[in-house]
Amino acid sequence: MNNLKGNIESITVQEKMSLVKVKSNQILFTVIVIDTPESASYLKEGNTVNLIFKETEVIIGKGTAFAISLQNRIVGKLKFIRHGALLSKLVVNTELGEIASIITSNAVNDLGLLVGDEVTVMVKTSEMMLSEC
């Protein structure tokens, strides 16, 4: 699991769901949770929360210049690749710390990923979880 800390910037509620914007350093993340400030006391602007996401939910893009709808993006340098027959584990150094990703080995080869490459780590809004600190 990847785990980052951040502060809640804003919360938009619709019915029983909330779109929560969380800032970690200068990076703004968006997270959809099936909770509201009324049902989860930690959902308050200014509160520090944990941003949690699985390695299998981390998408890797080579470089930084491409159009895509994913809003949660962190640029970093590829530190480590462990190739497997089907899957590969990657570790990316970012300004927020190390972030791990597990993607297919075919994807690693197709992108021509090498240690030291600049990559963009991306996570869908619906694949991040929040917890109180």
PDB file of C-alpha atoms in Angstrom, residues 8-131:
ATOM      1  CA  ILE A   8      -8.222  18.545   3.405  1.00  0.00           C
ATOM      2  CA  GLU A   9      -8.664  21.667   1.254  1.00  0.00           C
ATOM      3  CA  SER A  10     -12.346  21.326   0.365  1.00  0.00           C
ATOM      4  CA  ILE A  11     -15.289  18.939   0.441  1.00  0.00           C
ATOM      5  CA  THR A  12     -18.181  18.816  -2.013  1.00  0.00           C
ATOM      6  CA  VAL A  13     -21.108  16.658  -0.921  1.00  0.00           C
ATOM      7  CA  GLN A  14     -23.815  15.069  -3.045  1.00  0.00           C
ATOM      8  CA  GLU A  15     -26.231  12.757  -1.294  1.00  0.00           C
ATOM      9  CA  LYS A  16     -24.057  10.224   0.620  1.00  0.00           C
ATOM     10  CA  MET A  17     -20.800  10.810  -1.269  1.00  0.00           C
ATOM     11  CA  SER A  18     -18.108  13.456  -1.011  1.00  0.00           C
ATOM     12  CA  LEU A  19     -15.477  14.712  -3.411  1.00  0.00           C
ATOM     13  CA  VAL A  20     -12.570  15.610  -1.149  1.00  0.00           C
ATOM     14  CA  LYS A  21      -9.614  17.717  -2.287  1.00  0.00           C
ATOM     15  CA  VAL A  22      -6.458  16.989  -0.306  1.00  0.00           C
ATOM     16  CA  LYS A  23      -3.166  18.864  -0.607  1.00  0.00           C
ATOM     17  CA  SER A  24       0.096  17.051   0.085  1.00  0.00           C
ATOM     18  CA  ASN A  25       3.035  19.458  -0.221  1.00  0.00           C
ATOM     19  CA  GLN A  26       1.939  21.442  -3.284  1.00  0.00           C
ATOM     20  CA  ILE A  27       0.144  18.570  -5.041  1.00  0.00           C
ATOM     21  CA  LEU A  28      -3.663  18.581  -4.998  1.00  0.00           C
ATOM     22  CA  PHE A  29      -5.405  15.195  -4.997  1.00  0.00           C
ATOM     23  CA  THR A  30      -9.087  14.442  -5.497  1.00  0.00           C
ATOM     24  CA  VAL A  31     -10.743  11.522  -3.724  1.00  0.00           C
ATOM     25  CA  ILE A  32     -14.326  10.227  -3.857  1.00  0.00           C
ATOM     26  CA  VAL A  33     -15.530   8.710  -0.596  1.00  0.00           C
ATOM     27  CA  ILE A  34     -18.851   7.147   0.349  1.00  0.00           C
ATOM     28  CA  ASP A  35     -19.080   9.320   3.442  1.00  0.00           C
ATOM     29  CA  THR A  36     -19.971  12.887   4.333  1.00  0.00           C
ATOM     30  CA  PRO A  37     -18.832  15.230   7.101  1.00  0.00           C
ATOM     31  CA  GLU A  38     -21.995  14.152   8.953  1.00  0.00           C
ATOM     32  CA  SER A  39     -21.124  10.432   8.780  1.00  0.00           C
ATOM     33  CA  ALA A  40     -17.319  10.687   9.145  1.00  0.00           C
ATOM     34  CA  SER A  41     -16.058  13.181  11.701  1.00  0.00           C
ATOM     35  CA  TYR A  42     -12.546  13.359  10.192  1.00  0.00           C
ATOM     36  CA  LEU A  43     -13.960  14.937   7.004  1.00  0.00           C
ATOM     37  CA  LYS A  44     -13.338  18.581   7.919  1.00  0.00           C
ATOM     38  CA  GLU A  45     -11.440  21.245   5.990  1.00  0.00           C
ATOM     39  CA  GLY A  46      -7.952  21.644   7.429  1.00  0.00           C
ATOM     40  CA  ASN A  47      -7.796  18.131   8.934  1.00  0.00           C
ATOM     41  CA  THR A  48      -4.740  15.994   8.199  1.00  0.00           C
ATOM     42  CA  VAL A  49      -5.606  12.667   6.563  1.00  0.00           C
ATOM     43  CA  ASN A  50      -3.885   9.649   5.083  1.00  0.00           C
ATOM     44  CA  LEU A  51      -4.211   9.124   1.310  1.00  0.00           C
ATOM     45  CA  ILE A  52      -4.035   5.372   0.733  1.00  0.00           C
ATOM     46  CA  PHE A  53      -3.893   3.506  -2.570  1.00  0.00           C
ATOM     47  CA  LYS A  54      -2.813   0.068  -3.731  1.00  0.00           C
ATOM     48  CA  GLU A  55       0.264  -0.487  -5.890  1.00  0.00           C
ATOM     49  CA  THR A  56      -1.989  -2.193  -8.450  1.00  0.00           C
ATOM     50  CA  GLU A  57      -4.020   1.036  -8.826  1.00  0.00           C
ATOM     51  CA  VAL A  58      -1.001   3.148  -9.780  1.00  0.00           C
ATOM     52  CA  ILE A  59      -0.739   3.960 -13.481  1.00  0.00           C
ATOM     53  CA  ILE A  60       2.641   4.902 -14.923  1.00  0.00           C
ATOM     54  CA  GLY A  61       3.075   7.332 -17.801  1.00  0.00           C
ATOM     55  CA  LYS A  62       6.448   7.932 -19.416  1.00  0.00           C
ATOM     56  CA  GLY A  63       7.422  11.594 -19.184  1.00  0.00           C
ATOM     57  CA  THR A  64       4.925  14.314 -18.310  1.00  0.00           C
ATOM     58  CA  ALA A  65       3.417  15.581 -21.594  1.00  0.00           C
ATOM     59  CA  PHE A  66       0.248  13.706 -22.489  1.00  0.00           C
ATOM     60  CA  ALA A  67      -3.479  14.392 -22.342  1.00  0.00           C
ATOM     61  CA  ILE A  68      -5.428  12.133 -20.004  1.00  0.00           C
ATOM     62  CA  SER A  69      -8.401  12.547 -17.671  1.00  0.00           C
ATOM     63  CA  LEU A  70      -6.642  11.299 -14.522  1.00  0.00           C
ATOM     64  CA  GLN A  71      -6.264  14.229 -12.135  1.00  0.00           C
ATOM     65  CA  ASN A  72      -4.109  12.658  -9.429  1.00  0.00           C
ATOM     66  CA  ARG A  73      -0.600  12.947 -10.861  1.00  0.00           C
ATOM     67  CA  ILE A  74       2.865  12.994  -9.328  1.00  0.00           C
ATOM     68  CA  VAL A  75       6.048  13.390 -11.360  1.00  0.00           C
ATOM     69  CA  GLY A  76       9.116  11.449 -10.317  1.00  0.00           C
ATOM     70  CA  LYS A  77      12.150   9.430 -11.354  1.00  0.00           C
ATOM     71  CA  LEU A  78      12.002   5.681 -11.745  1.00  0.00           C
ATOM     72  CA  LYS A  79      14.225   4.282  -8.982  1.00  0.00           C
ATOM     73  CA  PHE A  80      13.720   0.532  -9.251  1.00  0.00           C
ATOM     74  CA  ILE A  81      12.200  -2.100 -11.537  1.00  0.00           C
ATOM     75  CA  ARG A  82      11.756  -5.747 -10.529  1.00  0.00           C
ATOM     76  CA  HIS A  83      10.717  -7.676 -13.646  1.00  0.00           C
ATOM     77  CA  GLY A  84       8.545 -10.750 -13.325  1.00  0.00           C
ATOM     78  CA  ALA A  85       7.188 -13.070 -15.976  1.00  0.00           C
ATOM     79  CA  LEU A  86       3.777 -11.348 -15.899  1.00  0.00           C
ATOM     80  CA  LEU A  87       4.027  -8.396 -13.528  1.00  0.00           C
ATOM     81  CA  SER A  88       6.714  -5.904 -12.618  1.00  0.00           C
ATOM     82  CA  LYS A  89       7.097  -3.816  -9.485  1.00  0.00           C
ATOM     83  CA  LEU A  90       8.297  -0.254  -9.952  1.00  0.00           C
ATOM     84  CA  VAL A  91       9.363   2.261  -7.323  1.00  0.00           C
ATOM     85  CA  VAL A  92       9.265   5.946  -8.208  1.00  0.00           C
ATOM     86  CA  ASN A  93      11.025   8.700  -6.228  1.00  0.00           C
ATOM     87  CA  THR A  94       8.722  11.728  -5.938  1.00  0.00           C
ATOM     88  CA  GLU A  95       8.695  14.913  -3.906  1.00  0.00           C
ATOM     89  CA  LEU A  96       6.226  13.112  -1.603  1.00  0.00           C
ATOM     90  CA  GLY A  97       8.467  10.078  -1.118  1.00  0.00           C
ATOM     91  CA  GLU A  98       8.596   6.698  -2.810  1.00  0.00           C
ATOM     92  CA  ILE A  99       5.516   5.400  -4.584  1.00  0.00           C
ATOM     93  CA  ALA A 100       5.226   1.766  -5.642  1.00  0.00           C
ATOM     94  CA  SER A 101       3.388   0.484  -8.700  1.00  0.00           C
ATOM     95  CA  ILE A 102       2.666  -2.977 -10.027  1.00  0.00           C
ATOM     96  CA  ILE A 103       2.010  -3.094 -13.773  1.00  0.00           C
ATOM     97  CA  THR A 104       2.337  -5.758 -16.424  1.00  0.00           C
ATOM     98  CA  SER A 105       5.832  -6.595 -17.605  1.00  0.00           C
ATOM     99  CA  ASN A 106       4.525  -6.109 -21.159  1.00  0.00           C
ATOM    100  CA  ALA A 107       3.667  -2.483 -20.277  1.00  0.00           C
ATOM    101  CA  VAL A 108       7.172  -1.924 -18.871  1.00  0.00           C
ATOM    102  CA  ASN A 109       8.661  -3.255 -22.115  1.00  0.00           C
ATOM    103  CA  ASP A 110       6.214  -1.394 -24.402  1.00  0.00           C
ATOM    104  CA  LEU A 111       6.997   1.919 -22.673  1.00  0.00           C
ATOM    105  CA  GLY A 112      10.723   1.154 -22.702  1.00  0.00           C
ATOM    106  CA  LEU A 113      10.947   2.030 -19.015  1.00  0.00           C
ATOM    107  CA  LEU A 114      14.425   2.255 -17.525  1.00  0.00           C
ATOM    108  CA  VAL A 115      15.707   3.222 -14.106  1.00  0.00           C
ATOM    109  CA  GLY A 116      16.263   6.981 -14.104  1.00  0.00           C
ATOM    110  CA  ASP A 117      13.400   7.767 -16.512  1.00  0.00           C
ATOM    111  CA  GLU A 118      11.085  10.647 -15.663  1.00  0.00           C
ATOM    112  CA  VAL A 119       7.602   9.227 -15.207  1.00  0.00           C
ATOM    113  CA  THR A 120       4.204  10.374 -14.027  1.00  0.00           C
ATOM    114  CA  VAL A 121       2.468   8.359 -11.327  1.00  0.00           C
ATOM    115  CA  MET A 122      -1.336   8.529 -11.655  1.00  0.00           C
ATOM    116  CA  VAL A 123      -4.205   7.238  -9.528  1.00  0.00           C
ATOM    117  CA  LYS A 124      -7.917   7.458 -10.327  1.00  0.00           C
ATOM    118  CA  THR A 125     -10.014   9.567  -7.966  1.00  0.00           C
ATOM    119  CA  SER A 126     -12.181   6.541  -7.196  1.00  0.00           C
ATOM    120  CA  GLU A 127      -9.172   4.331  -6.317  1.00  0.00           C
ATOM    121  CA  MET A 128      -7.819   6.449  -3.452  1.00  0.00           C
ATOM    122  CA  MET A 129      -9.004   6.004   0.112  1.00  0.00           C
ATOM    123  CA  LEU A 130      -8.880   8.402   3.046  1.00  0.00           C
ATOM    124  CA  SER A 131      -8.358   7.686   6.724  1.00  0.00           C
TER     125      SER A 131
END
